mmCIF file of C-alpha atoms and ligand atoms in Angstrom:
data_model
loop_
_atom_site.group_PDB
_atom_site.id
_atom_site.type_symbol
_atom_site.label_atom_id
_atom_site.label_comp_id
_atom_site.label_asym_id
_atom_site.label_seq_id
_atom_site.Cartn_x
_atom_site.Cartn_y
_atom_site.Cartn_z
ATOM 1 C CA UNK A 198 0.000 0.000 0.000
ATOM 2 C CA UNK A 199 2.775 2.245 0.883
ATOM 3 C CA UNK A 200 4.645 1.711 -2.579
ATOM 4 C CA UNK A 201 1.063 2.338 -4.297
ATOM 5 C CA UNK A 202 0.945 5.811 -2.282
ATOM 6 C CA UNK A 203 3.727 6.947 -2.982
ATOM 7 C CA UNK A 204 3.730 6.693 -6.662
ATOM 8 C CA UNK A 205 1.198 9.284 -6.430
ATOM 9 C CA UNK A 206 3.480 11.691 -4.508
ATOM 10 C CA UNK A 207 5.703 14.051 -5.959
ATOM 11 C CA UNK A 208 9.172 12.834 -6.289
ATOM 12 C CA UNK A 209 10.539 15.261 -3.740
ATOM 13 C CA UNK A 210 8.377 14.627 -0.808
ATOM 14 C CA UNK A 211 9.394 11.113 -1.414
ATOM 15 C CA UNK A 212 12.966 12.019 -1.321
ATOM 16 C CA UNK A 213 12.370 12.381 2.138
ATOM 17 C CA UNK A 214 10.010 9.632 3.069
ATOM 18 C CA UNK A 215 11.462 6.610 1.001
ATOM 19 C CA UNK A 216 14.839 7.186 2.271
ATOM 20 C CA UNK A 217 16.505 9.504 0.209
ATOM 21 C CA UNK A 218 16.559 12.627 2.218
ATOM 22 C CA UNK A 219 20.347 13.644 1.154
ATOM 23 C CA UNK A 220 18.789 16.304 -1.010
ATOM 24 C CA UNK A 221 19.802 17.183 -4.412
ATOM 25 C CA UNK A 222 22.531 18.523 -5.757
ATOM 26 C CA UNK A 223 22.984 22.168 -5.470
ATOM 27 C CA UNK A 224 22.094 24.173 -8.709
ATOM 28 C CA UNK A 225 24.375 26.815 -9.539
ATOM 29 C CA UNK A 226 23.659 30.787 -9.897
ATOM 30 C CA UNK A 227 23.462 32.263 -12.536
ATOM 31 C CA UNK A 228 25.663 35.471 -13.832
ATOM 32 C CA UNK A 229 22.907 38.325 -14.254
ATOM 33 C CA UNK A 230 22.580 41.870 -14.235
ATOM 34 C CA UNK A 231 19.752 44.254 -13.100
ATOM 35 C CA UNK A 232 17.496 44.557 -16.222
ATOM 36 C CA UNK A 233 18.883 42.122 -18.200
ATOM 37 C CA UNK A 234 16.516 39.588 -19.878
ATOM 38 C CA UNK A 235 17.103 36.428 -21.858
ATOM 39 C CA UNK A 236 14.206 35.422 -23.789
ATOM 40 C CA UNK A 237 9.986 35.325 -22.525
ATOM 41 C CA UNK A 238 9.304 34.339 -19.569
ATOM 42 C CA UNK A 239 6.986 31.435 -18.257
ATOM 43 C CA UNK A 240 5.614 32.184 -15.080
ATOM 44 C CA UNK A 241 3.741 29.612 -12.897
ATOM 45 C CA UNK A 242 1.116 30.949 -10.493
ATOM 46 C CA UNK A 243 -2.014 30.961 -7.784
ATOM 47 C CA UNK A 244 -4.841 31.871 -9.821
ATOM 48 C CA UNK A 245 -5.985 35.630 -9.518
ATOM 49 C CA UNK A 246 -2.748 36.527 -7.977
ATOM 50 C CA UNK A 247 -1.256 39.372 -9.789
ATOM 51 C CA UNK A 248 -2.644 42.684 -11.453
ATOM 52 C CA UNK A 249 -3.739 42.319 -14.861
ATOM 53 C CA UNK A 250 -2.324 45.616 -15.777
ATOM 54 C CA UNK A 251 1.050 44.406 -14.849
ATOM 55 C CA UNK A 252 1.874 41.867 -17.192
ATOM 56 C CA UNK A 253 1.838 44.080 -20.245
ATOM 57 C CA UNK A 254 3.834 46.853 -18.791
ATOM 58 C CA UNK A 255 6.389 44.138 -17.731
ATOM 59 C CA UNK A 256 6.494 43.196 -21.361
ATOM 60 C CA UNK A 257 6.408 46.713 -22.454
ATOM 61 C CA UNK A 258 9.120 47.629 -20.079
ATOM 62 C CA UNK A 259 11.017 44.781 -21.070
ATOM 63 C CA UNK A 260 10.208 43.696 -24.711
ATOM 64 C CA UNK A 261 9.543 40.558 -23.831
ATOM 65 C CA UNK A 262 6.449 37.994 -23.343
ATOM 66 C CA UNK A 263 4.861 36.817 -20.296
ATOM 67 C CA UNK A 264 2.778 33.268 -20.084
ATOM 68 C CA UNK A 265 0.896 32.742 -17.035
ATOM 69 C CA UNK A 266 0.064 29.390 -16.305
ATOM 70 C CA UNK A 267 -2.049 28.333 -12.915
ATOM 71 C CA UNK A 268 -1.352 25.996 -10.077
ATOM 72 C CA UNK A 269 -4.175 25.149 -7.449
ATOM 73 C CA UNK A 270 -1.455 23.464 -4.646
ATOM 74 C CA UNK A 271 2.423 24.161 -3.714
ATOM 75 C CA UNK A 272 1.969 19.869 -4.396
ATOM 76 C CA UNK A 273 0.320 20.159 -7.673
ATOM 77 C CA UNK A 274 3.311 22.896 -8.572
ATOM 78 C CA UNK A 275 6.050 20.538 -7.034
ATOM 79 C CA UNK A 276 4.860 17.450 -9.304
ATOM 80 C CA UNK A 277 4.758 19.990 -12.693
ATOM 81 C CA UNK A 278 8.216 21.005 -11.983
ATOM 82 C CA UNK A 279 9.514 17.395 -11.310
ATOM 83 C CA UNK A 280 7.566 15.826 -14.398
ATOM 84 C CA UNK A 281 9.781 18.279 -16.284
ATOM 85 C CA UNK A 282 7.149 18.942 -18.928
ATOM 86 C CA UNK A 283 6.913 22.953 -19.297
ATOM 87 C CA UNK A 284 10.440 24.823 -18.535
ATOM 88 C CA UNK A 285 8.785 27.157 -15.962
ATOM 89 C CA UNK A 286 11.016 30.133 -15.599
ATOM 90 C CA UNK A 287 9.081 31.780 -12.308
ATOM 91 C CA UNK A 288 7.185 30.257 -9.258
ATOM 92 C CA UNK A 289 5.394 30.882 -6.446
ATOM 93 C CA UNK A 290 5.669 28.588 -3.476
ATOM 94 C CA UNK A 291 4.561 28.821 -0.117
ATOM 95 C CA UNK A 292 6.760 28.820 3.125
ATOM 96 C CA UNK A 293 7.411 25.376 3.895
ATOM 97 C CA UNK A 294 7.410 24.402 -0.696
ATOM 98 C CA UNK A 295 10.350 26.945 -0.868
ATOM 99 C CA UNK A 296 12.112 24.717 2.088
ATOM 100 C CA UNK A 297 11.449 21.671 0.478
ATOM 101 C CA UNK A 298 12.505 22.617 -3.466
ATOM 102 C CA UNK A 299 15.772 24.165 -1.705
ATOM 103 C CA UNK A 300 16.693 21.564 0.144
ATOM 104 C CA UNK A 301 16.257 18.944 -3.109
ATOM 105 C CA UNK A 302 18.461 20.955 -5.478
ATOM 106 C CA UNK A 303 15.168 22.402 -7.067
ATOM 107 C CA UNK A 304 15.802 26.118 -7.083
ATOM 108 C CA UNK A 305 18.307 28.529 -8.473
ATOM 109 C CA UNK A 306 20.185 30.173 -6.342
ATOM 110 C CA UNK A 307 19.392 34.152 -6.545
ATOM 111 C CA UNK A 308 21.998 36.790 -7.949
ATOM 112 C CA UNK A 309 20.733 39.576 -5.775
ATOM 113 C CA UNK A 310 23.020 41.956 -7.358
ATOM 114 C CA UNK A 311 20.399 41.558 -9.856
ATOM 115 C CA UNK A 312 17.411 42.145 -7.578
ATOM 116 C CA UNK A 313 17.968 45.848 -6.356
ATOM 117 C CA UNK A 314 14.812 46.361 -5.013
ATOM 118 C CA UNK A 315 14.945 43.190 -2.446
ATOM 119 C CA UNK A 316 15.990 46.481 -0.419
ATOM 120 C CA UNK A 317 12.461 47.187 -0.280
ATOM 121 C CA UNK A 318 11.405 44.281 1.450
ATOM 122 C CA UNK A 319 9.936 44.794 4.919
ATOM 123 C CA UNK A 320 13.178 43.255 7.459
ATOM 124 C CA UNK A 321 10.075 41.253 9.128
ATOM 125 C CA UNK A 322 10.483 39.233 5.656
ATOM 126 C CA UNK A 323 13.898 38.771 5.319
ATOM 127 C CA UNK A 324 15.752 35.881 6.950
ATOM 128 C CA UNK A 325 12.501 33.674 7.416
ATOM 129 C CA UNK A 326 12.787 30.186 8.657
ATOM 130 C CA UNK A 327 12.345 28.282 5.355
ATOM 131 C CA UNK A 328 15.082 30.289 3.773
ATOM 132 C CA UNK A 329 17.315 32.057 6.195
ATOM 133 C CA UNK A 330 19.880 33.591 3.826
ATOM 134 C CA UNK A 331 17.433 34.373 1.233
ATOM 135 C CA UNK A 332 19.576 32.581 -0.951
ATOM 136 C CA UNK A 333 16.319 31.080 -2.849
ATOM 137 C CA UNK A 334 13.441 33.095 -2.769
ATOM 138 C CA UNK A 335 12.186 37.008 -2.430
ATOM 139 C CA UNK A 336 8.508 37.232 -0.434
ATOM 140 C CA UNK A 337 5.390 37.615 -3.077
ATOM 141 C CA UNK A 338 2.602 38.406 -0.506
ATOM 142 C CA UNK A 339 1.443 36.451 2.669
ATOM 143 C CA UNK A 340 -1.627 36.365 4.271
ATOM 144 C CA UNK A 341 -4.003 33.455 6.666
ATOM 145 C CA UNK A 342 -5.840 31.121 5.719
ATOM 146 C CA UNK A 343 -9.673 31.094 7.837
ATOM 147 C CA UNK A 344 -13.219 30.847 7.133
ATOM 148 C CA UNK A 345 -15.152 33.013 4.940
ATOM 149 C CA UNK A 346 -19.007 32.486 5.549
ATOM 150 C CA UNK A 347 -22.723 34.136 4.649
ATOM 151 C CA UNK A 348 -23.649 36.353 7.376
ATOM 152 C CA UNK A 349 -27.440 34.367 6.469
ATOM 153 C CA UNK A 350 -25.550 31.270 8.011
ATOM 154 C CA UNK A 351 -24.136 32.356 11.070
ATOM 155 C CA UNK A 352 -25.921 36.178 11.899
ATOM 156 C CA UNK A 353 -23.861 38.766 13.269
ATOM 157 C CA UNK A 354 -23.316 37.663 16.520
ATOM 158 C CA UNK A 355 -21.093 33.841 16.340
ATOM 159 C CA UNK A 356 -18.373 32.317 18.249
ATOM 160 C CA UNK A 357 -15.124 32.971 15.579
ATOM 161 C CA UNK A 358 -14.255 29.201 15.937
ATOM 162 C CA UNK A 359 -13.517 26.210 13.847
ATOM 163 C CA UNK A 360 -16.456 24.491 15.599
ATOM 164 C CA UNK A 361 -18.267 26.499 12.603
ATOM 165 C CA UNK A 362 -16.838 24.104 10.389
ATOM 166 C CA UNK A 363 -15.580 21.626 12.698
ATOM 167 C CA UNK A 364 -19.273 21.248 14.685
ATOM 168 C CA UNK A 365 -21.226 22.458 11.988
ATOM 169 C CA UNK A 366 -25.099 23.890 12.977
ATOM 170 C CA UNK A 367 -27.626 21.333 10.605
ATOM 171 C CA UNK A 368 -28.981 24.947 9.008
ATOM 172 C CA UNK A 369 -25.309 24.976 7.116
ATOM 173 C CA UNK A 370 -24.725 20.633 6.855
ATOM 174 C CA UNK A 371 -24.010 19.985 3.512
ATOM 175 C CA UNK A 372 -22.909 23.662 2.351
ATOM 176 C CA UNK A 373 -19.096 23.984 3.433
ATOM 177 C CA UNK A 374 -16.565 23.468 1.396
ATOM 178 C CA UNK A 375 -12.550 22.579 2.451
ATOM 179 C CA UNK A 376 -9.237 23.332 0.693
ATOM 180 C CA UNK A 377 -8.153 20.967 -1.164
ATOM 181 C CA UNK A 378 -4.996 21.063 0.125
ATOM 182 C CA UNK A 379 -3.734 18.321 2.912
ATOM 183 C CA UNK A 380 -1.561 20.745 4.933
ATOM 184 C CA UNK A 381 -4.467 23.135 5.095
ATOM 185 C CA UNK A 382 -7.574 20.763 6.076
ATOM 186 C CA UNK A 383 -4.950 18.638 8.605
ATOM 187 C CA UNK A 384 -3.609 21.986 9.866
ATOM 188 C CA UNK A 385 -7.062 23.054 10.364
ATOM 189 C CA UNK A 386 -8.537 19.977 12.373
ATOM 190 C CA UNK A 387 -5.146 19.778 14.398
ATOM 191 C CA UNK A 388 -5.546 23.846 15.306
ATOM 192 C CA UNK A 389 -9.227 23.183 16.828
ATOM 193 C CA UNK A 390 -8.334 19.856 18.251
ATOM 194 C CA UNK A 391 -5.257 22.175 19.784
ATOM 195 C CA UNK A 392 -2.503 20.982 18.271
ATOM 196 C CA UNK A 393 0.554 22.499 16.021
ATOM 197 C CA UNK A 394 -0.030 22.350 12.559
ATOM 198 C CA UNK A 395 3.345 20.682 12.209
ATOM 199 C CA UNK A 396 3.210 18.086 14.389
ATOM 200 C CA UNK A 397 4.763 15.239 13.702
ATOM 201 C CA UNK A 398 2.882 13.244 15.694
ATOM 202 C CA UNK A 399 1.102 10.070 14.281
ATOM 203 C CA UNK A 400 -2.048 10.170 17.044
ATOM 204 C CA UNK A 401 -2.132 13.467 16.344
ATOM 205 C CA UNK A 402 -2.240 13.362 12.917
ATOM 206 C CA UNK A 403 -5.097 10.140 13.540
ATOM 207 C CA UNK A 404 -7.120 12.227 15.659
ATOM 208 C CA UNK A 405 -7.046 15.095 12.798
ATOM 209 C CA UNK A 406 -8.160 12.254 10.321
ATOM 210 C CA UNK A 407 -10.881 10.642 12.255
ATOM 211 C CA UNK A 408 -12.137 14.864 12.410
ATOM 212 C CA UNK A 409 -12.041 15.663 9.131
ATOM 213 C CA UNK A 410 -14.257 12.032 8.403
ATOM 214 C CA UNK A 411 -16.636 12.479 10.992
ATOM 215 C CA UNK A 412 -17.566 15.919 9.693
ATOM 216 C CA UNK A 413 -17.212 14.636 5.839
ATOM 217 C CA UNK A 414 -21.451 14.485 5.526
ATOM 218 C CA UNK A 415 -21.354 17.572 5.770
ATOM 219 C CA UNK A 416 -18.921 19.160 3.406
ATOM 220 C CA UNK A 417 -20.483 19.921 0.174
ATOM 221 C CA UNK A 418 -16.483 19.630 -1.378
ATOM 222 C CA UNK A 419 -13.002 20.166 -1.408
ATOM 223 C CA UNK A 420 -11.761 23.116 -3.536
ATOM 224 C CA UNK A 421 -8.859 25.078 -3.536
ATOM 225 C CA UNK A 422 -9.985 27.052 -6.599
ATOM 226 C CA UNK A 423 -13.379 27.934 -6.894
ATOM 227 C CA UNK A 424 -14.639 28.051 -3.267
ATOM 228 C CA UNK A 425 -15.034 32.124 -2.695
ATOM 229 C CA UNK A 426 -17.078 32.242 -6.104
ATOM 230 C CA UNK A 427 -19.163 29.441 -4.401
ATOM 231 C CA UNK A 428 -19.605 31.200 -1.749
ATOM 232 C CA UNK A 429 -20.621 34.408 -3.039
ATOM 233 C CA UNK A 430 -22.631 32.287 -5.739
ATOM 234 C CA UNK A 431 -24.903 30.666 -3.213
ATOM 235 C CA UNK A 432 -23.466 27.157 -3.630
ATOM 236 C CA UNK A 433 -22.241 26.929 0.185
ATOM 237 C CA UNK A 434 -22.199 29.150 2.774
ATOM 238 C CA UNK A 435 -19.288 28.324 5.053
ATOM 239 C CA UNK A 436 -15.816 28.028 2.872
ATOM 240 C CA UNK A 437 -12.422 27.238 4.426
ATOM 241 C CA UNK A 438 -10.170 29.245 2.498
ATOM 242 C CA UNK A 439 -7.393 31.477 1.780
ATOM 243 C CA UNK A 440 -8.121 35.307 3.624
ATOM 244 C CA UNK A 441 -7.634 37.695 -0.251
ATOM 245 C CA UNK A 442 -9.763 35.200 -2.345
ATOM 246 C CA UNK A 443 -12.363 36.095 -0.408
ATOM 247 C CA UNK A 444 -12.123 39.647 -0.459
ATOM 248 C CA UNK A 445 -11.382 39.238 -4.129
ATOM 249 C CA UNK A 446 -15.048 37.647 -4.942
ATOM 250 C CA UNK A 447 -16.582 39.941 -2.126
ATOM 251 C CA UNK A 448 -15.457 43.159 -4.068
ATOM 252 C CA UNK A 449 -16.211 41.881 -7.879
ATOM 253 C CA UNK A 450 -19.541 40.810 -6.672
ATOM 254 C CA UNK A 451 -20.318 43.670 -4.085
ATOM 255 C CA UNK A 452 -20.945 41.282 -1.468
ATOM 256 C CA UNK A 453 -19.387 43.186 1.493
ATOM 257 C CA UNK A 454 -22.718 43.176 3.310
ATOM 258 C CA UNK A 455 -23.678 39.894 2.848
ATOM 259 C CA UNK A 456 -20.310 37.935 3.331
ATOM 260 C CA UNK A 457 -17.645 37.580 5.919
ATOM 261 C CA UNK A 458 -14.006 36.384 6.714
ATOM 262 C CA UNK A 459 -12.463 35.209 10.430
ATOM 263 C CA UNK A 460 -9.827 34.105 12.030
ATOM 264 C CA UNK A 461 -10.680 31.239 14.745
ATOM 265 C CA UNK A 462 -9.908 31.814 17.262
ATOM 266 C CA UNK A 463 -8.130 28.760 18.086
ATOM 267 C CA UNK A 464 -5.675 29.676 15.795
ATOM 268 C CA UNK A 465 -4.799 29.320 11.975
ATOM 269 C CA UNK A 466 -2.357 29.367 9.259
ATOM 270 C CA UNK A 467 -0.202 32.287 8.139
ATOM 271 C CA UNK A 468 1.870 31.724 4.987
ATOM 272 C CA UNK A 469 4.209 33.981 2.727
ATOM 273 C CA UNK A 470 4.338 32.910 -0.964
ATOM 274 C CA UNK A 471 7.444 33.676 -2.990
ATOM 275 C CA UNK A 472 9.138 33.772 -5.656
ATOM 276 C CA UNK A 473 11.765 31.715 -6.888
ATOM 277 C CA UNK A 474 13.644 30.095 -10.171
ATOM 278 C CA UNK A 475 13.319 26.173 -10.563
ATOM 279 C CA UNK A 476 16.697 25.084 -11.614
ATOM 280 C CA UNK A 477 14.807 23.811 -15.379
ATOM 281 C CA UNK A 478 14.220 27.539 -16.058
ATOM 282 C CA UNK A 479 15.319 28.759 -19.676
ATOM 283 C CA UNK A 480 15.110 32.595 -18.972
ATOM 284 C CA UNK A 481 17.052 32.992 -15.299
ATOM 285 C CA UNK A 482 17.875 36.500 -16.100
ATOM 286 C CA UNK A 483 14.503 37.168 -17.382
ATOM 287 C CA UNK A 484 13.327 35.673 -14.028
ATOM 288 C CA UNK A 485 15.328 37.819 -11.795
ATOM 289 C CA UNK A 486 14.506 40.931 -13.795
ATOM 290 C CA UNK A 487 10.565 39.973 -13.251
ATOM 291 C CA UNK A 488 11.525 39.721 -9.324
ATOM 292 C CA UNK A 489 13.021 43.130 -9.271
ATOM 293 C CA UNK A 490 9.760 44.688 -10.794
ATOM 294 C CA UNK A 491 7.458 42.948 -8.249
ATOM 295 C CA UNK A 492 9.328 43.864 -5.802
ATOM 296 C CA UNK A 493 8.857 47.820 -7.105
ATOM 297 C CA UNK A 494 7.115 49.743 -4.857
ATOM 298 C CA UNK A 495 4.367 50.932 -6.434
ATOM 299 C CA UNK A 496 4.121 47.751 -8.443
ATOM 300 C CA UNK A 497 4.057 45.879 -4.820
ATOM 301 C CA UNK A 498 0.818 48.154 -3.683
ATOM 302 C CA UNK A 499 -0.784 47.142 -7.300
ATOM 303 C CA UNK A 500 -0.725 43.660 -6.141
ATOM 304 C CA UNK A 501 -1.780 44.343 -2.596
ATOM 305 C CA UNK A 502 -4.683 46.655 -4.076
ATOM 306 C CA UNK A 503 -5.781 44.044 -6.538
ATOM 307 C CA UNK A 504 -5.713 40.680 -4.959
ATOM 308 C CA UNK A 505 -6.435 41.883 -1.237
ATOM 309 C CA UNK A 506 -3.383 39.960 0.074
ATOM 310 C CA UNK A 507 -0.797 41.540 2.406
ATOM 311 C CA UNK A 508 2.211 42.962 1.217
ATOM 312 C CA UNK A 509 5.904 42.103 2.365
ATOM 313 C CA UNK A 510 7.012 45.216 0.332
ATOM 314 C CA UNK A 511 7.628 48.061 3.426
ATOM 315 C CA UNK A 512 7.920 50.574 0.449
ATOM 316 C CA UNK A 513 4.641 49.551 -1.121
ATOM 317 C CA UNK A 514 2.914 50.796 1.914
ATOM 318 C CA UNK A 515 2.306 54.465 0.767
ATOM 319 C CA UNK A 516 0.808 53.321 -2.085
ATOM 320 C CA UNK A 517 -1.507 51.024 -0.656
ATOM 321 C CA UNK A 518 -5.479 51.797 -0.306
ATOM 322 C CA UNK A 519 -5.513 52.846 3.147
ATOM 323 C CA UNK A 520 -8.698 51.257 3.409
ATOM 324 C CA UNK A 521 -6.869 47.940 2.918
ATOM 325 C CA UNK A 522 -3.702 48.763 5.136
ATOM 326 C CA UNK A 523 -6.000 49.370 8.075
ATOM 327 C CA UNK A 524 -8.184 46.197 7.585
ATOM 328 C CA UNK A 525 -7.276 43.520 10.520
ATOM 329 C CA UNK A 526 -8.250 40.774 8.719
ATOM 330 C CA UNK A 527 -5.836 41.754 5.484
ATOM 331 C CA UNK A 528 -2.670 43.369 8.213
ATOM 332 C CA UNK A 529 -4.062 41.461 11.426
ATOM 333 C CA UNK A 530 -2.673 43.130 14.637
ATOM 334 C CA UNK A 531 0.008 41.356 17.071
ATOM 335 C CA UNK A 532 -2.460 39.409 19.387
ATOM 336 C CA UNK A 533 -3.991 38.343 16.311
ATOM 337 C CA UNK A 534 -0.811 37.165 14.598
ATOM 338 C CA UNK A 535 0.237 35.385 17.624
ATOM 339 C CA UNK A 536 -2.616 32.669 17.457
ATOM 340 C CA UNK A 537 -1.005 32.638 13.309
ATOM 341 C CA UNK A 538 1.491 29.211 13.044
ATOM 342 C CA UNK A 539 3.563 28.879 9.568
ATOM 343 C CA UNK A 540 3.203 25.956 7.891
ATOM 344 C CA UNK A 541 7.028 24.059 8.461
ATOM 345 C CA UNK A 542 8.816 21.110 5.931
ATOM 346 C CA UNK A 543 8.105 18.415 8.029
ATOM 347 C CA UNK A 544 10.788 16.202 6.565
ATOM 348 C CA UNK A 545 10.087 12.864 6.114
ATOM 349 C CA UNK A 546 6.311 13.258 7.458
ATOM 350 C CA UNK A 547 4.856 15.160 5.203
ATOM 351 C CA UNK A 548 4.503 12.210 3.357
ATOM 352 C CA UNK A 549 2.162 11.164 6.363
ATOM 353 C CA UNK A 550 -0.022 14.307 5.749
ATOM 354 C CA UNK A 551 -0.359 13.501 2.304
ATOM 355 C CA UNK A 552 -1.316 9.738 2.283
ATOM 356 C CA UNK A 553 -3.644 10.840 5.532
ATOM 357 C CA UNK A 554 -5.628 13.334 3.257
ATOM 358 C CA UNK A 555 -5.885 10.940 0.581
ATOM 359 C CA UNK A 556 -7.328 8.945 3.336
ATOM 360 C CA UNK A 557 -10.134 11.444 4.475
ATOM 361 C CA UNK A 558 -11.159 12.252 1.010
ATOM 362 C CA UNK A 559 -11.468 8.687 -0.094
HETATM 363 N N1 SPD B 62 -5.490 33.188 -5.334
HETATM 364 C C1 SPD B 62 -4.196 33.137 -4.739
HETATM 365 C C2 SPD B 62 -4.131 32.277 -3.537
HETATM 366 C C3 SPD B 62 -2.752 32.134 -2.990
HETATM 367 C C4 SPD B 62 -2.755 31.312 -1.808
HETATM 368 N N2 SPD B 62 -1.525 30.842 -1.424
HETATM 369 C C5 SPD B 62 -1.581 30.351 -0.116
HETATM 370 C C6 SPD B 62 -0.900 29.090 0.139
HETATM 371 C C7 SPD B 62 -0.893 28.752 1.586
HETATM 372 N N3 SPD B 62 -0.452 27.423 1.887
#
C-alpha cells in the first residue's frame, strides 16, 4: 500500500520519506545583471494573484512575453516542476514548498546583485525560517488562511471558531466546502483539536483524520480554486479558504454586506508565498529581472490593491489603499498574529499528511 501511495506523490516529498533525504545537488547561480533579460518568460502561479495591468507593462518595459500558467497546490506545482514537462522560468511557493525545493536541489540560487529592489522588502520578511539567507526566494505576498461564511448562516453575533466548520449547525450541513490542500484541512482539524499544525505526531495526525471524516457528511467539497465564487454564488455558505480570495469575490460581486471572513480563534495558518527560479528555467535573467519589478514599490501596492493579500514590500505601503492597510483581517494586529502558526517542511512526514488526506477524502 505504501509503494502504491507513494507513486502518487511528488518525487521530492518522497525524497524524504522513502529514504533519500540527502537532497539534491545544489544548482548553480546564474551570472545576471539588473534589467537584463534572456528570452519570454513562463511564469507559474495561484490563480488571480497578480494585477492584470502588470503583465503588459512588464512586457512593455522589457520587450519581452509573459505566459501565465495556474497551479491550485504548492503539491500540484512541485509534481509539474519534477515531471519536467513545461520549462517554468518563475514560481510561487509557499513557506514550507520553498524549504522543500531548496533543500532537493530544485531552485536557483538568486543573484541579488540583480534584484535591487529586495531592499524594499519589509526586514520582518527577510531571513525567514524556510530560507534564512534568502539565498532562494524574495517574499510575493502572505496572508491566513480562515473561514469566509454568509452572514445568512451564522448572523452577526457567532463564536469565531472552527467548531463552525468543525461542529457544523444542521442549518449549514451539507454547504461547506474545504481546501483541497492536505496541509491546510490537517492543519485546520489539528488547530481546533489544539494541536501544532506541524506536528509530527502520528495520534495526532489520527485524531485530525478521524475529524475531518466524521464531519465529511457535511462538506459539500473540497476546492482550492473555486470556493469564494461558491460562496458568493450561493453554492455553500461556510468556505475554508485562503483570507484575499475572499475579499477578491466579495469586491467583484459587491458582497461586502452579505459575506464575511475570520480568524478562529483557536488559531490558523499564516503563509508567505514567494518567488523563486526552478533550476529547469530557460530565462534565469529574465526571471530575476521579473523579481526586481514585483518587488517595485508601487508595483508591490498594485498587487496588494488588486488581490487583497498583504504585502511584504515596506515601500509599497504608501501606495496602498488605506482602506486595505487598516483592515485587521488583510494586516491582522500582534495578538492576532500570535494565534497565526507557519506551515514548516516536516521532513520525512509530510509524506504522512499527504497519504492521511488521501485517506479522508477517499
Ligand atoms: N489566489 C491566490 C491564492 C494564494 C494562496 N496561497 C496560499 C498558500 C498557503 N499554503
Amino acid at each position: 500500500m505504501k509503494r502504491v501511495i507513494c507513486l502518487l506523490i511528488p518525487m521530492a516529498l518522497l525524497a524524504a520519506a522513502c529514504g533519500d533525504d540527502d537532497g539534491g545537488t545544489a544548482a548553480e547561480p546564474v551570472a545576471c545583471e539588473a534589467g537584463e533579460t534572456d528570452g519570454n518568460l513562463d511564469l507559474y502561479n495561484w490563480s488571480e494573484y497578480i494585477d492584470p495591468d502588470l503583465i503588459p507593462a512588464f512586457e512593455a518595459e522589457y520587450g519581452v512575453s509573459v505566459t501565465e500558467t495556474f497551479f491550485e497546490s504548492n503539491e500540484v506545482m512541485l509534481a509539474q516542476i519534477q515531471a519536467g514537462g513545461a520549462a517554468y522560468d518563475l514560481i510561487v511557493p509557499s513557506d514550507y514548498m520553498v524549504s522543500i525545493m531548496a533543500e532537493e536541489g530544485m531552485l536557483i540560487p538568486l543573484t541579488k546583485a540583480a534584484i535591487p529592489n529586495l531592499a524594499n522588502l519589509d526586514p520582518k520578511f527577510t531571513g525567514l525560517p524556510f530560507d534564512p539567507t534568502g539565498d532562494y526566494s524574495a517574499p510575493y505576498q502572505w496572508g491566513t488562511t480562515g473561514i469566509g461564511f454568509a452572514y445568512e448562516a451564522l448572523g452577526e453575533d457567532f463564536e469565531p471558531s472552527w467548531a463552525v466548520i468543525f461542529d457544523p449547525d444542521p442549518s449549514y450541513v451539507g454547504q461547506i466546502s474545504m481546501l483541497n490542500d492536505a496541509r491546510e484541512a490537517l492543519g485546520a482539524a489539528l488547530k481546533y483539536l489544539g494541536y501544532s499544525v506541524n506536528t509530527t505526531s502520528e495520534a495526532e495526525l489520527q485524531e485530525a483524520v478521524d475529524l475531518l471524516k466524521s464531519i465529511k457528511p457535511a462538506i459539500a467539497k473540497f476546492d482550492s480554486d473555486q470556493y469564494e465564487d461558491d460562496l458568493v454564488g450561493g453554492e455553500v455558505m461556510i468556505a475554508h479558504g485562503w483570507s484575499g480570495d475572499f475579499f477578491f469575490a466579495f469586491d467583484d460581486t459587491d458582497g461586502w454586506e452579505d459575506f464575511g471572513y475570520f480568524i478562529p480563534e483557536e488559531g490558523a495558518v499564516a503563509w508567505v508565498d514567494n518567488m523563486a527560479i526552478p533550476r529547469t528555467a530557460d530565462a534565469v535573467c529574465t526571471a530575476h529581472t521579473f523579481i526586481d519589478f514585483m518587488l517595485d514599490a508601487e508595483n508591490g501596492a498594485a498587487l496588494t490593491n488588486y488581490n487583497f493579500y498583504a504585502s511584504p514590500n515596506a515601500a509599497a505601503a504608501e501606495f496602498v489603499d488605506p482602506e486595505i492597510l487598516g483592515d485587521e483581517s488583510i494586516y491582522p494586529p500582534d495578538d492576532v498574529f500570535e494565534r497565526l502558526e507557519f506551515i514548516a517542511d516536516t521532513g520525512a512526514f509530510e509524506l504522512k499528511f499527504q497519504d492521511a488526506f488521501t485517506d479522508v477524502k477517499n
